[in-house]
Coordinates of C-alpha atoms in Angstrom, one line a residue:
V245 CA -8.5 5.1 20.3
Q246 CA -8.1 7.2 17.2
L247 CA -8.0 6.2 13.5
Q248 CA -6.0 8.1 11.0
A249 CA -6.6 7.5 7.3
S250 CA -4.2 8.7 4.6
G251 CA -3.3 8.0 1.0
G252 CA -6.0 9.8 -0.9
G253 CA -5.4 12.1 -3.8
E254 CA -6.3 13.1 -7.3
V255 CA -5.6 10.6 -10.0
Q256 CA -6.6 9.7 -13.6
V257 CA -8.8 6.9 -14.8
G258 CA -7.0 3.6 -14.6
D259 CA -4.6 4.7 -11.9
S260 CA -4.0 3.1 -8.6
L261 CA -4.0 4.3 -5.0
R262 CA -3.3 2.7 -1.7
L263 CA -5.1 4.0 1.3
S264 CA -3.7 3.4 4.8
C265 CA -5.3 3.6 8.2
V266 CA -3.6 3.3 11.6
A267 CA -5.2 3.0 15.0
S268 CA -3.5 4.6 17.9
G269 CA -4.2 4.6 21.6
K270 CA -5.4 1.7 23.7
V271 CA -5.9 -0.8 20.9
G272 CA -6.3 -4.2 22.5
H273 CA -7.8 -6.5 19.9
I274 CA -9.1 -5.6 16.4
A275 CA -11.9 -7.8 15.3
G276 CA -12.5 -6.3 12.0
L277 CA -11.4 -3.7 9.4
A278 CA -13.5 -2.0 6.8
W279 CA -13.4 0.8 4.3
Y280 CA -16.4 2.9 3.4
R281 CA -16.8 5.7 0.9
Q282 CA -19.2 8.5 0.4
P283 CA -19.6 9.9 -3.1
P284 CA -20.7 13.5 -3.4
G285 CA -24.4 13.7 -2.8
Y286 CA -24.8 10.1 -1.8
A287 CA -24.9 8.0 1.4
R288 CA -21.9 6.3 2.8
E289 CA -21.4 2.8 1.4
M290 CA -19.3 -0.2 2.3
V291 CA -16.4 -0.8 0.0
A292 CA -14.5 -3.7 1.6
A293 CA -14.4 -5.4 5.0
M294 CA -12.2 -8.0 6.6
T295 CA -12.3 -10.0 9.8
S296 CA -9.3 -10.9 12.0
G297 CA -9.9 -14.4 10.8
G298 CA -9.1 -13.4 7.2
A299 CA -12.6 -13.4 5.7
S300 CA -13.3 -10.5 3.4
N301 CA -16.1 -9.2 1.3
Y302 CA -16.4 -6.3 -1.2
G303 CA -19.0 -4.0 -2.6
D304 CA -20.2 -5.1 -6.0
L305 CA -18.8 -2.0 -7.7
V306 CA -15.2 -2.7 -6.6
K307 CA -14.9 -6.4 -6.8
G308 CA -11.9 -7.5 -8.7
R309 CA -10.3 -4.0 -8.5
F310 CA -9.9 -3.3 -4.8
S311 CA -8.2 -5.3 -2.2
I312 CA -8.4 -4.9 1.6
S313 CA -5.6 -6.1 3.9
G314 CA -4.4 -5.5 7.4
D315 CA -1.3 -5.6 9.5
W316 CA -2.7 -6.6 12.8
S317 CA 0.5 -6.3 14.7
R318 CA 0.8 -2.7 13.7
N319 CA -2.9 -1.8 13.9
M320 CA -3.0 -0.9 10.3
A321 CA -5.6 -1.3 7.5
Y322 CA -5.0 -0.9 3.8
L323 CA -7.1 -0.6 0.7
Q324 CA -5.4 -1.2 -2.6
M325 CA -7.4 0.4 -5.4
N326 CA -6.6 -0.5 -9.0
G327 CA -8.3 0.5 -12.2
L328 CA -9.8 3.6 -10.7
K329 CA -12.9 5.0 -12.3
P330 CA -14.6 8.4 -12.0
E331 CA -17.4 6.8 -10.0
D332 CA -14.9 5.8 -7.3
T333 CA -14.6 9.5 -6.4
G334 CA -15.6 10.2 -2.8
T335 CA -14.4 10.5 0.7
Y336 CA -13.0 7.2 2.0
Y337 CA -13.4 6.2 5.7
C338 CA -11.7 3.4 7.6
K339 CA -13.5 1.6 10.3
M340 CA -12.3 -0.8 13.0
D341 CA -14.1 -2.8 15.6
I342 CA -11.7 -2.7 18.6
R343 CA -11.8 -4.2 22.1
P344 CA -9.5 -1.9 24.1
R345 CA -9.1 -4.4 26.9
A346 CA -9.9 -8.0 27.6
G347 CA -13.3 -8.5 28.9
R348 CA -14.6 -5.2 27.6
P349 CA -17.1 -4.9 24.6
F350 CA -16.0 -4.1 21.1
V351 CA -16.3 -0.5 20.0
T352 CA -16.6 0.8 16.5
Y353 CA -14.2 3.6 15.5
W354 CA -14.1 5.7 12.4
G355 CA -11.2 7.5 10.8
Q356 CA -11.6 11.1 9.6
G357 CA -11.8 10.4 5.9
T358 CA -9.4 10.8 3.0
Q359 CA -10.5 12.2 -0.4
V360 CA -10.1 10.3 -3.6
T361 CA -10.8 12.1 -6.9
V362 CA -10.6 10.3 -10.2
S363 CA -10.7 12.4 -13.3
S364 CA -11.4 11.1 -16.8

């Protein structure tokens, strides 16, 4: 299984971006999606997460501005980011908890990261 994230870029304060992440390979069942980010010089932090049952939660700094969603039939995860701020700058990573085949344990996979830069 491989995850490929895309959609990052350089934007201005207040702009919007939509990140996408697609899982390829033997993707049996996806139990959860998540987006993390790593600002320059800081540790990786959770931005948003969502279960296959629809429950979602967000980091305090992005609540009300970011929205996570998934297209489970296409093995896709999305992160809609509105009202971007300079402090949102960082490398964004997608994460999925996937069970490749029935009866096998879930495995956590990470995408390669996509850069988001917000300029004031």
